[in-house]
């Protein structure tokens, strides 16, 4: 995620992200520029044909298109913000579970303390990678016998959650924690599954296909007919005007596409790598140091 100061207007206007968007859209901008220039040259220089153009239709369509884009961006941002709230909840829940385990376990119980200091961050890391391209076991901090338990599993975060719950149950059966403490810890572990399920819902439920398809068709139709509305009023200035409108409309759609799945590695996605590192450091500080 890009970190920035919202009060520095000049740096925001010329930020490198703008150049990245420009590079992404350059092929489409080039095609649109050539198309518009061809239309202008054909009607003004070759055919020398004039007709009465009007901006009224495009003005009315622009209002409708603007409403579509507002809804599109708001829907994508809602998904991004919900994902951020879920990861914030995961951070808080990891701290709570680690703090309670630290309070319940004896100071000399290094085995269980180290186990939870590894497995709680492992859940966050495995969830992060599960929401991307799949979990690489090398990213997990596990001893060999524990690592063998998750090998070959299709849903590693689920397995890690189960292993945490099994260890808590073992502590209860060994009378190292009371029934009341077990009940409190049970609620914390259940929260892990709820957070994971919420993130999977965002990841696996994209914007409805029909809506995404029609808004792209709408943008395409609007911009492809725009040169005919400006042609005889702005002459060859039609080319930069159409390119500017095209860039604005397509950039908004591009931003919405980028943030609607907030768990990847795009520049505007959630800082899940940093959050996992923070969970790891906080949990180890509570349980080991």
PDB file of C-alpha atoms in Angstrom:
ATOM      1  CA  UNK A   1       0.000   0.000   0.000  1.00  0.00           C
ATOM      2  CA  UNK A   2       1.274   3.457  -0.922  1.00  0.00           C
ATOM      3  CA  UNK A   3       2.086   5.607   2.105  1.00  0.00           C
ATOM      4  CA  UNK A   4       1.714   9.323   1.475  1.00  0.00           C
ATOM      5  CA  UNK A   5       0.921  12.708   2.977  1.00  0.00           C
ATOM      6  CA  UNK A   6      -2.550  13.795   1.734  1.00  0.00           C
ATOM      7  CA  UNK A   7      -1.678  17.462   2.303  1.00  0.00           C
ATOM      8  CA  UNK A   8       1.201  17.608  -0.213  1.00  0.00           C
ATOM      9  CA  UNK A   9      -0.655  18.437  -3.403  1.00  0.00           C
ATOM     10  CA  UNK A  10       2.387  18.880  -5.630  1.00  0.00           C
ATOM     11  CA  UNK A  11       3.925  15.512  -4.778  1.00  0.00           C
ATOM     12  CA  UNK A  12       0.574  13.771  -5.252  1.00  0.00           C
ATOM     13  CA  UNK A  13       0.065  15.290  -8.698  1.00  0.00           C
ATOM     14  CA  UNK A  14       3.479  14.117  -9.900  1.00  0.00           C
ATOM     15  CA  UNK A  15       3.683  10.883  -7.899  1.00  0.00           C
ATOM     16  CA  UNK A  16       5.241   7.904  -9.652  1.00  0.00           C
ATOM     17  CA  UNK A  17       1.937   6.016  -9.423  1.00  0.00           C
ATOM     18  CA  UNK A  18       0.507   8.411 -12.024  1.00  0.00           C
ATOM     19  CA  UNK A  19       3.291   7.397 -14.386  1.00  0.00           C
ATOM     20  CA  UNK A  20       2.563   3.732 -13.687  1.00  0.00           C
ATOM     21  CA  UNK A  21      -1.105   4.231 -14.616  1.00  0.00           C
ATOM     22  CA  UNK A  22      -0.019   6.082 -17.741  1.00  0.00           C
ATOM     23  CA  UNK A  23       2.238   3.185 -18.766  1.00  0.00           C
ATOM     24  CA  UNK A  24      -0.593   0.712 -18.182  1.00  0.00           C
ATOM     25  CA  UNK A  25      -3.023   2.724 -20.285  1.00  0.00           C
ATOM     26  CA  UNK A  26      -0.524   3.765 -22.962  1.00  0.00           C
ATOM     27  CA  UNK A  27      -1.562   1.120 -25.556  1.00  0.00           C
ATOM     28  CA  UNK A  28      -5.235   2.028 -25.147  1.00  0.00           C
ATOM     29  CA  UNK A  29      -4.433   5.767 -25.227  1.00  0.00           C
ATOM     30  CA  UNK A  30      -2.324   5.291 -28.356  1.00  0.00           C
ATOM     31  CA  UNK A  31      -5.119   3.381 -30.102  1.00  0.00           C
ATOM     32  CA  UNK A  32      -7.688   5.992 -29.073  1.00  0.00           C
ATOM     33  CA  UNK A  33      -5.421   8.815 -30.216  1.00  0.00           C
ATOM     34  CA  UNK A  34      -4.870   7.232 -33.627  1.00  0.00           C
ATOM     35  CA  UNK A  35      -8.572   6.532 -34.000  1.00  0.00           C
ATOM     36  CA  UNK A  36      -9.565  10.106 -33.090  1.00  0.00           C
ATOM     37  CA  UNK A  37      -6.874  11.626 -35.298  1.00  0.00           C
ATOM     38  CA  UNK A  38      -8.053   9.423 -38.177  1.00  0.00           C
ATOM     39  CA  UNK A  39     -11.655  10.558 -37.748  1.00  0.00           C
ATOM     40  CA  UNK A  40     -10.644  14.228 -37.597  1.00  0.00           C
ATOM     41  CA  UNK A  41      -8.340  14.006 -40.610  1.00  0.00           C
ATOM     42  CA  UNK A  42     -10.909  12.040 -42.635  1.00  0.00           C
ATOM     43  CA  UNK A  43     -13.754  14.497 -42.139  1.00  0.00           C
ATOM     44  CA  UNK A  44     -11.763  17.747 -42.190  1.00  0.00           C
ATOM     45  CA  UNK A  45      -9.106  17.079 -44.832  1.00  0.00           C
ATOM     46  CA  UNK A  46     -10.211  14.191 -47.013  1.00  0.00           C
ATOM     47  CA  UNK A  47     -13.998  14.220 -47.254  1.00  0.00           C
ATOM     48  CA  UNK A  48     -14.397  17.866 -46.270  1.00  0.00           C
ATOM     49  CA  UNK A  49     -17.815  16.779 -45.063  1.00  0.00           C
ATOM     50  CA  UNK A  50     -19.553  18.698 -42.323  1.00  0.00           C
ATOM     51  CA  UNK A  51     -22.604  17.881 -40.258  1.00  0.00           C
ATOM     52  CA  UNK A  52     -24.253  19.528 -37.314  1.00  0.00           C
ATOM     53  CA  UNK A  53     -22.721  17.990 -34.193  1.00  0.00           C
ATOM     54  CA  UNK A  54     -24.102  18.409 -30.689  1.00  0.00           C
ATOM     55  CA  UNK A  55     -22.799  17.864 -27.166  1.00  0.00           C
ATOM     56  CA  UNK A  56     -26.255  17.308 -25.673  1.00  0.00           C
ATOM     57  CA  UNK A  57     -26.341  13.530 -26.063  1.00  0.00           C
ATOM     58  CA  UNK A  58     -22.881  13.055 -24.592  1.00  0.00           C
ATOM     59  CA  UNK A  59     -23.656  15.493 -21.783  1.00  0.00           C
ATOM     60  CA  UNK A  60     -26.699  13.433 -20.784  1.00  0.00           C
ATOM     61  CA  UNK A  61     -24.848  10.151 -21.185  1.00  0.00           C
ATOM     62  CA  UNK A  62     -21.941  11.583 -19.185  1.00  0.00           C
ATOM     63  CA  UNK A  63     -24.234  12.071 -16.178  1.00  0.00           C
ATOM     64  CA  UNK A  64     -25.397   8.461 -16.350  1.00  0.00           C
ATOM     65  CA  UNK A  65     -21.844   7.213 -16.857  1.00  0.00           C
ATOM     66  CA  UNK A  66     -20.667   9.273 -13.892  1.00  0.00           C
ATOM     67  CA  UNK A  67     -23.294   7.642 -11.666  1.00  0.00           C
ATOM     68  CA  UNK A  68     -22.174   4.209 -12.859  1.00  0.00           C
ATOM     69  CA  UNK A  69     -18.532   4.987 -12.103  1.00  0.00           C
ATOM     70  CA  UNK A  70     -19.351   6.397  -8.661  1.00  0.00           C
ATOM     71  CA  UNK A  71     -21.187   3.211  -7.755  1.00  0.00           C
ATOM     72  CA  UNK A  72     -18.354   1.134  -9.225  1.00  0.00           C
ATOM     73  CA  UNK A  73     -15.644   2.873  -7.213  1.00  0.00           C
ATOM     74  CA  UNK A  74     -17.711   2.903  -4.019  1.00  0.00           C
ATOM     75  CA  UNK A  75     -18.376  -0.829  -4.329  1.00  0.00           C
ATOM     76  CA  UNK A  76     -14.679  -1.537  -4.853  1.00  0.00           C
ATOM     77  CA  UNK A  77     -13.675   0.712  -1.946  1.00  0.00           C
ATOM     78  CA  UNK A  78     -16.197  -0.969   0.349  1.00  0.00           C
ATOM     79  CA  UNK A  79     -14.492  -4.295  -0.389  1.00  0.00           C
ATOM     80  CA  UNK A  80     -11.044  -2.756   0.248  1.00  0.00           C
ATOM     81  CA  UNK A  81     -12.152  -1.156   3.518  1.00  0.00           C
ATOM     82  CA  UNK A  82     -13.913  -4.292   4.759  1.00  0.00           C
ATOM     83  CA  UNK A  83     -10.727  -6.250   4.063  1.00  0.00           C
ATOM     84  CA  UNK A  84      -8.739  -3.691   6.065  1.00  0.00           C
ATOM     85  CA  UNK A  85     -11.146  -3.959   8.995  1.00  0.00           C
ATOM     86  CA  UNK A  86     -10.872  -7.750   8.953  1.00  0.00           C
ATOM     87  CA  UNK A  87      -7.064  -7.605   8.991  1.00  0.00           C
ATOM     88  CA  UNK A  88      -7.179  -5.055  11.798  1.00  0.00           C
ATOM     89  CA  UNK A  89      -9.428  -7.453  13.692  1.00  0.00           C
ATOM     90  CA  UNK A  90      -6.929 -10.263  13.036  1.00  0.00           C
ATOM     91  CA  UNK A  91      -4.122  -8.123  14.462  1.00  0.00           C
ATOM     92  CA  UNK A  92      -6.125  -7.321  17.599  1.00  0.00           C
ATOM     93  CA  UNK A  93      -7.333 -10.898  18.008  1.00  0.00           C
ATOM     94  CA  UNK A  94      -3.775 -12.242  17.689  1.00  0.00           C
ATOM     95  CA  UNK A  95      -2.598  -9.854  20.400  1.00  0.00           C
ATOM     96  CA  UNK A  96      -5.515 -10.797  22.650  1.00  0.00           C
ATOM     97  CA  UNK A  97      -4.920 -14.515  22.251  1.00  0.00           C
ATOM     98  CA  UNK A  98      -1.178 -14.113  22.864  1.00  0.00           C
ATOM     99  CA  UNK A  99      -1.749 -11.904  25.933  1.00  0.00           C
ATOM    100  CA  UNK A 100      -4.195 -14.372  27.457  1.00  0.00           C
ATOM    101  CA  UNK A 101      -1.941 -17.350  26.758  1.00  0.00           C
ATOM    102  CA  UNK A 102       0.946 -15.465  28.330  1.00  0.00           C
ATOM    103  CA  UNK A 103      -1.140 -14.762  31.433  1.00  0.00           C
ATOM    104  CA  UNK A 104      -2.499 -18.310  31.708  1.00  0.00           C
ATOM    105  CA  UNK A 105       0.714 -20.265  31.063  1.00  0.00           C
ATOM    106  CA  UNK A 106       3.454 -20.508  33.708  1.00  0.00           C
ATOM    107  CA  UNK A 107       6.586 -18.477  32.977  1.00  0.00           C
ATOM    108  CA  UNK A 108       8.698 -21.634  32.897  1.00  0.00           C
ATOM    109  CA  UNK A 109       6.503 -23.364  30.287  1.00  0.00           C
ATOM    110  CA  UNK A 110       8.784 -22.533  27.352  1.00  0.00           C
ATOM    111  CA  UNK A 111       7.446 -25.337  25.138  1.00  0.00           C
ATOM    112  CA  UNK A 112       3.856 -24.108  24.973  1.00  0.00           C
ATOM    113  CA  UNK A 113       4.871 -20.455  24.888  1.00  0.00           C
ATOM    114  CA  UNK A 114       7.133 -21.037  21.874  1.00  0.00           C
ATOM    115  CA  UNK A 115       4.450 -23.134  20.204  1.00  0.00           C
ATOM    116  CA  UNK A 116       1.852 -20.373  20.340  1.00  0.00           C
ATOM    117  CA  UNK A 117       4.486 -17.731  19.487  1.00  0.00           C
ATOM    118  CA  UNK A 118       5.005 -19.631  16.231  1.00  0.00           C
ATOM    119  CA  UNK A 119       1.497 -20.798  15.396  1.00  0.00           C
ATOM    120  CA  UNK A 120      -0.420 -17.536  15.885  1.00  0.00           C
ATOM    121  CA  UNK A 121       1.768 -15.638  13.365  1.00  0.00           C
ATOM    122  CA  UNK A 122       1.735 -18.723  11.129  1.00  0.00           C
ATOM    123  CA  UNK A 123      -2.041 -18.445  10.885  1.00  0.00           C
ATOM    124  CA  UNK A 124      -1.735 -14.824   9.690  1.00  0.00           C
ATOM    125  CA  UNK A 125       0.991 -15.671   7.161  1.00  0.00           C
ATOM    126  CA  UNK A 126      -0.862 -18.707   5.820  1.00  0.00           C
ATOM    127  CA  UNK A 127      -4.080 -16.691   5.523  1.00  0.00           C
ATOM    128  CA  UNK A 128      -2.242 -13.947   3.616  1.00  0.00           C
ATOM    129  CA  UNK A 129      -0.796 -16.425   1.122  1.00  0.00           C
ATOM    130  CA  UNK A 130      -4.030 -18.439   0.957  1.00  0.00           C
ATOM    131  CA  UNK A 131      -5.791 -15.283  -0.267  1.00  0.00           C
ATOM    132  CA  UNK A 132      -3.149 -14.885  -2.978  1.00  0.00           C
ATOM    133  CA  UNK A 133      -1.703 -17.770  -4.974  1.00  0.00           C
ATOM    134  CA  UNK A 134      -1.479 -20.471  -2.315  1.00  0.00           C
ATOM    135  CA  UNK A 135       0.702 -21.089   0.726  1.00  0.00           C
ATOM    136  CA  UNK A 136       4.409 -21.765   0.376  1.00  0.00           C
ATOM    137  CA  UNK A 137       5.443 -23.866   3.375  1.00  0.00           C
ATOM    138  CA  UNK A 138       8.841 -22.153   3.410  1.00  0.00           C
ATOM    139  CA  UNK A 139       7.095 -18.963   4.542  1.00  0.00           C
ATOM    140  CA  UNK A 140       5.903 -20.659   7.733  1.00  0.00           C
ATOM    141  CA  UNK A 141       7.975 -20.768  10.928  1.00  0.00           C
ATOM    142  CA  UNK A 142       7.444 -24.355  12.091  1.00  0.00           C
ATOM    143  CA  UNK A 143       9.459 -27.193  13.551  1.00  0.00           C
ATOM    144  CA  UNK A 144       9.708 -30.325  11.399  1.00  0.00           C
ATOM    145  CA  UNK A 145       7.055 -32.453  13.108  1.00  0.00           C
ATOM    146  CA  UNK A 146       4.527 -29.615  13.005  1.00  0.00           C
ATOM    147  CA  UNK A 147       5.394 -28.853   9.388  1.00  0.00           C
ATOM    148  CA  UNK A 148       4.663 -32.464   8.420  1.00  0.00           C
ATOM    149  CA  UNK A 149       1.125 -31.967   9.736  1.00  0.00           C
ATOM    150  CA  UNK A 150       0.262 -29.260   7.189  1.00  0.00           C
ATOM    151  CA  UNK A 151       2.010 -30.788   4.155  1.00  0.00           C
ATOM    152  CA  UNK A 152      -0.446 -31.801   1.476  1.00  0.00           C
ATOM    153  CA  UNK A 153      -3.351 -29.895   3.012  1.00  0.00           C
ATOM    154  CA  UNK A 154      -5.568 -27.882   0.665  1.00  0.00           C
ATOM    155  CA  UNK A 155      -6.570 -25.338   3.316  1.00  0.00           C
ATOM    156  CA  UNK A 156      -3.531 -24.675   5.492  1.00  0.00           C
ATOM    157  CA  UNK A 157      -5.042 -21.800   7.568  1.00  0.00           C
ATOM    158  CA  UNK A 158      -7.821 -24.177   8.632  1.00  0.00           C
ATOM    159  CA  UNK A 159      -5.267 -26.797   9.655  1.00  0.00           C
ATOM    160  CA  UNK A 160      -3.259 -24.287  11.686  1.00  0.00           C
ATOM    161  CA  UNK A 161      -6.425 -23.078  13.417  1.00  0.00           C
ATOM    162  CA  UNK A 162      -7.240 -26.701  14.260  1.00  0.00           C
ATOM    163  CA  UNK A 163      -3.717 -27.258  15.650  1.00  0.00           C
ATOM    164  CA  UNK A 164      -4.023 -24.183  17.890  1.00  0.00           C
ATOM    165  CA  UNK A 165      -7.372 -25.407  19.167  1.00  0.00           C
ATOM    166  CA  UNK A 166      -5.997 -28.909  19.753  1.00  0.00           C
ATOM    167  CA  UNK A 167      -3.117 -27.532  21.825  1.00  0.00           C
ATOM    168  CA  UNK A 168      -5.526 -25.427  23.912  1.00  0.00           C
ATOM    169  CA  UNK A 169      -7.695 -28.521  24.458  1.00  0.00           C
ATOM    170  CA  UNK A 170      -4.588 -30.443  25.507  1.00  0.00           C
ATOM    171  CA  UNK A 171      -3.747 -27.755  28.052  1.00  0.00           C
ATOM    172  CA  UNK A 172      -7.262 -28.012  29.456  1.00  0.00           C
ATOM    173  CA  UNK A 173      -7.116 -31.799  29.663  1.00  0.00           C
ATOM    174  CA  UNK A 174      -3.752 -31.551  31.449  1.00  0.00           C
ATOM    175  CA  UNK A 175      -5.329 -29.105  33.935  1.00  0.00           C
ATOM    176  CA  UNK A 176      -2.916 -26.342  32.943  1.00  0.00           C
ATOM    177  CA  UNK A 177      -5.841 -24.009  32.239  1.00  0.00           C
ATOM    178  CA  UNK A 178      -9.276 -23.904  33.860  1.00  0.00           C
ATOM    179  CA  UNK A 179     -12.646 -24.380  32.195  1.00  0.00           C
ATOM    180  CA  UNK A 180     -13.303 -20.636  32.302  1.00  0.00           C
ATOM    181  CA  UNK A 181      -9.959 -19.931  30.664  1.00  0.00           C
ATOM    182  CA  UNK A 182     -10.638 -22.581  28.026  1.00  0.00           C
ATOM    183  CA  UNK A 183     -13.971 -20.910  27.234  1.00  0.00           C
ATOM    184  CA  UNK A 184     -12.286 -17.521  26.804  1.00  0.00           C
ATOM    185  CA  UNK A 185      -9.592 -18.950  24.507  1.00  0.00           C
ATOM    186  CA  UNK A 186     -12.200 -20.862  22.509  1.00  0.00           C
ATOM    187  CA  UNK A 187     -13.871 -17.572  21.564  1.00  0.00           C
ATOM    188  CA  UNK A 188     -10.543 -16.113  20.394  1.00  0.00           C
ATOM    189  CA  UNK A 189      -9.769 -19.104  18.151  1.00  0.00           C
ATOM    190  CA  UNK A 190     -13.292 -19.039  16.714  1.00  0.00           C
ATOM    191  CA  UNK A 191     -12.699 -15.422  15.730  1.00  0.00           C
ATOM    192  CA  UNK A 192      -9.812 -16.568  13.505  1.00  0.00           C
ATOM    193  CA  UNK A 193     -12.222 -18.674  11.424  1.00  0.00           C
ATOM    194  CA  UNK A 194     -14.711 -15.803  11.179  1.00  0.00           C
ATOM    195  CA  UNK A 195     -11.992 -13.417   9.936  1.00  0.00           C
ATOM    196  CA  UNK A 196     -10.742 -15.966   7.408  1.00  0.00           C
ATOM    197  CA  UNK A 197     -14.268 -16.578   6.156  1.00  0.00           C
ATOM    198  CA  UNK A 198     -14.864 -12.842   5.718  1.00  0.00           C
ATOM    199  CA  UNK A 199     -11.677 -12.432   3.670  1.00  0.00           C
ATOM    200  CA  UNK A 200     -12.527 -15.461   1.528  1.00  0.00           C
ATOM    201  CA  UNK A 201     -15.957 -13.983   0.846  1.00  0.00           C
ATOM    202  CA  UNK A 202     -14.349 -10.811  -0.510  1.00  0.00           C
ATOM    203  CA  UNK A 203     -11.735 -12.769  -2.472  1.00  0.00           C
ATOM    204  CA  UNK A 204     -14.156 -15.243  -4.055  1.00  0.00           C
ATOM    205  CA  UNK A 205     -17.094 -12.940  -4.787  1.00  0.00           C
ATOM    206  CA  UNK A 206     -16.143 -10.425  -7.488  1.00  0.00           C
ATOM    207  CA  UNK A 207     -18.331  -7.617  -8.798  1.00  0.00           C
ATOM    208  CA  UNK A 208     -21.228  -9.199 -10.756  1.00  0.00           C
ATOM    209  CA  UNK A 209     -20.158 -10.013 -14.303  1.00  0.00           C
ATOM    210  CA  UNK A 210     -23.058  -8.240 -15.994  1.00  0.00           C
ATOM    211  CA  UNK A 211     -22.318  -4.976 -14.170  1.00  0.00           C
ATOM    212  CA  UNK A 212     -18.606  -5.080 -14.963  1.00  0.00           C
ATOM    213  CA  UNK A 213     -19.299  -5.987 -18.611  1.00  0.00           C
ATOM    214  CA  UNK A 214     -21.850  -3.260 -19.245  1.00  0.00           C
ATOM    215  CA  UNK A 215     -19.863  -0.473 -17.620  1.00  0.00           C
ATOM    216  CA  UNK A 216     -16.908  -1.333 -19.880  1.00  0.00           C
ATOM    217  CA  UNK A 217     -19.205  -1.363 -22.907  1.00  0.00           C
ATOM    218  CA  UNK A 218     -20.659   1.963 -21.801  1.00  0.00           C
ATOM    219  CA  UNK A 219     -17.208   3.559 -21.472  1.00  0.00           C
ATOM    220  CA  UNK A 220     -16.164   2.135 -24.852  1.00  0.00           C
ATOM    221  CA  UNK A 221     -19.303   3.357 -26.650  1.00  0.00           C
ATOM    222  CA  UNK A 222     -19.149   6.782 -25.014  1.00  0.00           C
ATOM    223  CA  UNK A 223     -15.499   7.423 -25.892  1.00  0.00           C
ATOM    224  CA  UNK A 224     -15.641   5.895 -29.378  1.00  0.00           C
ATOM    225  CA  UNK A 225     -18.433   8.317 -30.368  1.00  0.00           C
ATOM    226  CA  UNK A 226     -16.986  11.326 -28.547  1.00  0.00           C
ATOM    227  CA  UNK A 227     -14.900  12.609 -31.508  1.00  0.00           C
ATOM    228  CA  UNK A 228     -18.083  13.159 -33.551  1.00  0.00           C
ATOM    229  CA  UNK A 229     -19.477  15.463 -30.828  1.00  0.00           C
ATOM    230  CA  UNK A 230     -16.369  17.697 -30.715  1.00  0.00           C
ATOM    231  CA  UNK A 231     -15.166  17.415 -34.299  1.00  0.00           C
ATOM    232  CA  UNK A 232     -16.441  20.634 -35.879  1.00  0.00           C
ATOM    233  CA  UNK A 233     -16.230  22.776 -32.746  1.00  0.00           C
ATOM    234  CA  UNK A 234     -12.631  22.023 -31.759  1.00  0.00           C
ATOM    235  CA  UNK A 235     -11.207  20.739 -35.065  1.00  0.00           C
ATOM    236  CA  UNK A 236      -7.791  19.113 -34.430  1.00  0.00           C
ATOM    237  CA  UNK A 237      -7.992  20.011 -30.734  1.00  0.00           C
ATOM    238  CA  UNK A 238     -10.541  17.187 -30.597  1.00  0.00           C
ATOM    239  CA  UNK A 239      -7.672  14.682 -30.301  1.00  0.00           C
ATOM    240  CA  UNK A 240      -6.211  15.865 -26.938  1.00  0.00           C
ATOM    241  CA  UNK A 241      -9.698  16.583 -25.541  1.00  0.00           C
ATOM    242  CA  UNK A 242     -10.934  13.070 -26.310  1.00  0.00           C
ATOM    243  CA  UNK A 243      -7.718  11.550 -24.944  1.00  0.00           C
ATOM    244  CA  UNK A 244      -8.110  13.468 -21.680  1.00  0.00           C
ATOM    245  CA  UNK A 245     -11.722  12.301 -21.241  1.00  0.00           C
ATOM    246  CA  UNK A 246     -10.750   8.734 -22.163  1.00  0.00           C
ATOM    247  CA  UNK A 247      -7.860   8.756 -19.690  1.00  0.00           C
ATOM    248  CA  UNK A 248     -10.056   9.982 -16.822  1.00  0.00           C
ATOM    249  CA  UNK A 249     -12.851   7.467 -17.411  1.00  0.00           C
ATOM    250  CA  UNK A 250     -10.618   4.442 -17.931  1.00  0.00           C
ATOM    251  CA  UNK A 251      -8.359   5.412 -14.982  1.00  0.00           C
ATOM    252  CA  UNK A 252     -11.352   5.377 -12.640  1.00  0.00           C
ATOM    253  CA  UNK A 253     -12.327   1.913 -13.858  1.00  0.00           C
ATOM    254  CA  UNK A 254      -8.706   0.753 -13.554  1.00  0.00           C
ATOM    255  CA  UNK A 255      -8.512   1.941  -9.927  1.00  0.00           C
ATOM    256  CA  UNK A 256     -11.768   0.129  -9.108  1.00  0.00           C
ATOM    257  CA  UNK A 257     -10.436  -3.094 -10.640  1.00  0.00           C
ATOM    258  CA  UNK A 258      -7.243  -2.809  -8.608  1.00  0.00           C
ATOM    259  CA  UNK A 259      -8.791  -2.287  -5.177  1.00  0.00           C
ATOM    260  CA  UNK A 260     -11.775  -4.657  -5.452  1.00  0.00           C
ATOM    261  CA  UNK A 261      -9.416  -7.570  -4.630  1.00  0.00           C
ATOM    262  CA  UNK A 262      -7.345  -6.006  -1.808  1.00  0.00           C
ATOM    263  CA  UNK A 263      -5.260  -9.034  -0.798  1.00  0.00           C
ATOM    264  CA  UNK A 264      -2.810  -9.190  -3.709  1.00  0.00           C
ATOM    265  CA  UNK A 265       0.488  -7.468  -4.409  1.00  0.00           C
ATOM    266  CA  UNK A 266      -0.716  -4.397  -6.321  1.00  0.00           C
ATOM    267  CA  UNK A 267       0.535  -1.031  -5.175  1.00  0.00           C
ATOM    268  CA  UNK A 268      -2.858  -0.083  -3.680  1.00  0.00           C
ATOM    269  CA  UNK A 269      -3.589  -3.434  -2.041  1.00  0.00           C
ATOM    270  CA  UNK A 270      -3.624  -3.880   1.723  1.00  0.00           C
ATOM    271  CA  UNK A 271      -0.236  -3.997   3.516  1.00  0.00           C
ATOM    272  CA  UNK A 272      -0.746  -7.616   4.576  1.00  0.00           C
ATOM    273  CA  UNK A 273       3.011  -8.341   4.599  1.00  0.00           C
ATOM    274  CA  UNK A 274       3.585  -5.528   7.100  1.00  0.00           C
ATOM    275  CA  UNK A 275       0.602  -6.614   9.203  1.00  0.00           C
ATOM    276  CA  UNK A 276       1.905 -10.195   9.356  1.00  0.00           C
ATOM    277  CA  UNK A 277       5.293  -8.934  10.504  1.00  0.00           C
ATOM    278  CA  UNK A 278       3.634  -6.765  13.145  1.00  0.00           C
ATOM    279  CA  UNK A 279       1.594  -9.735  14.408  1.00  0.00           C
ATOM    280  CA  UNK A 280       4.760 -11.841  14.600  1.00  0.00           C
ATOM    281  CA  UNK A 281       6.694  -9.227  16.580  1.00  0.00           C
ATOM    282  CA  UNK A 282       3.806  -8.412  18.950  1.00  0.00           C
ATOM    283  CA  UNK A 283       2.989 -12.043  19.690  1.00  0.00           C
ATOM    284  CA  UNK A 284       6.613 -12.999  20.349  1.00  0.00           C
ATOM    285  CA  UNK A 285       7.062 -10.013  22.624  1.00  0.00           C
ATOM    286  CA  UNK A 286       4.029 -11.076  24.671  1.00  0.00           C
ATOM    287  CA  UNK A 287       4.835 -14.794  24.917  1.00  0.00           C
ATOM    288  CA  UNK A 288       8.627 -15.089  24.907  1.00  0.00           C
ATOM    289  CA  UNK A 289      10.298 -11.847  25.991  1.00  0.00           C
TER     290      UNK A 289
END
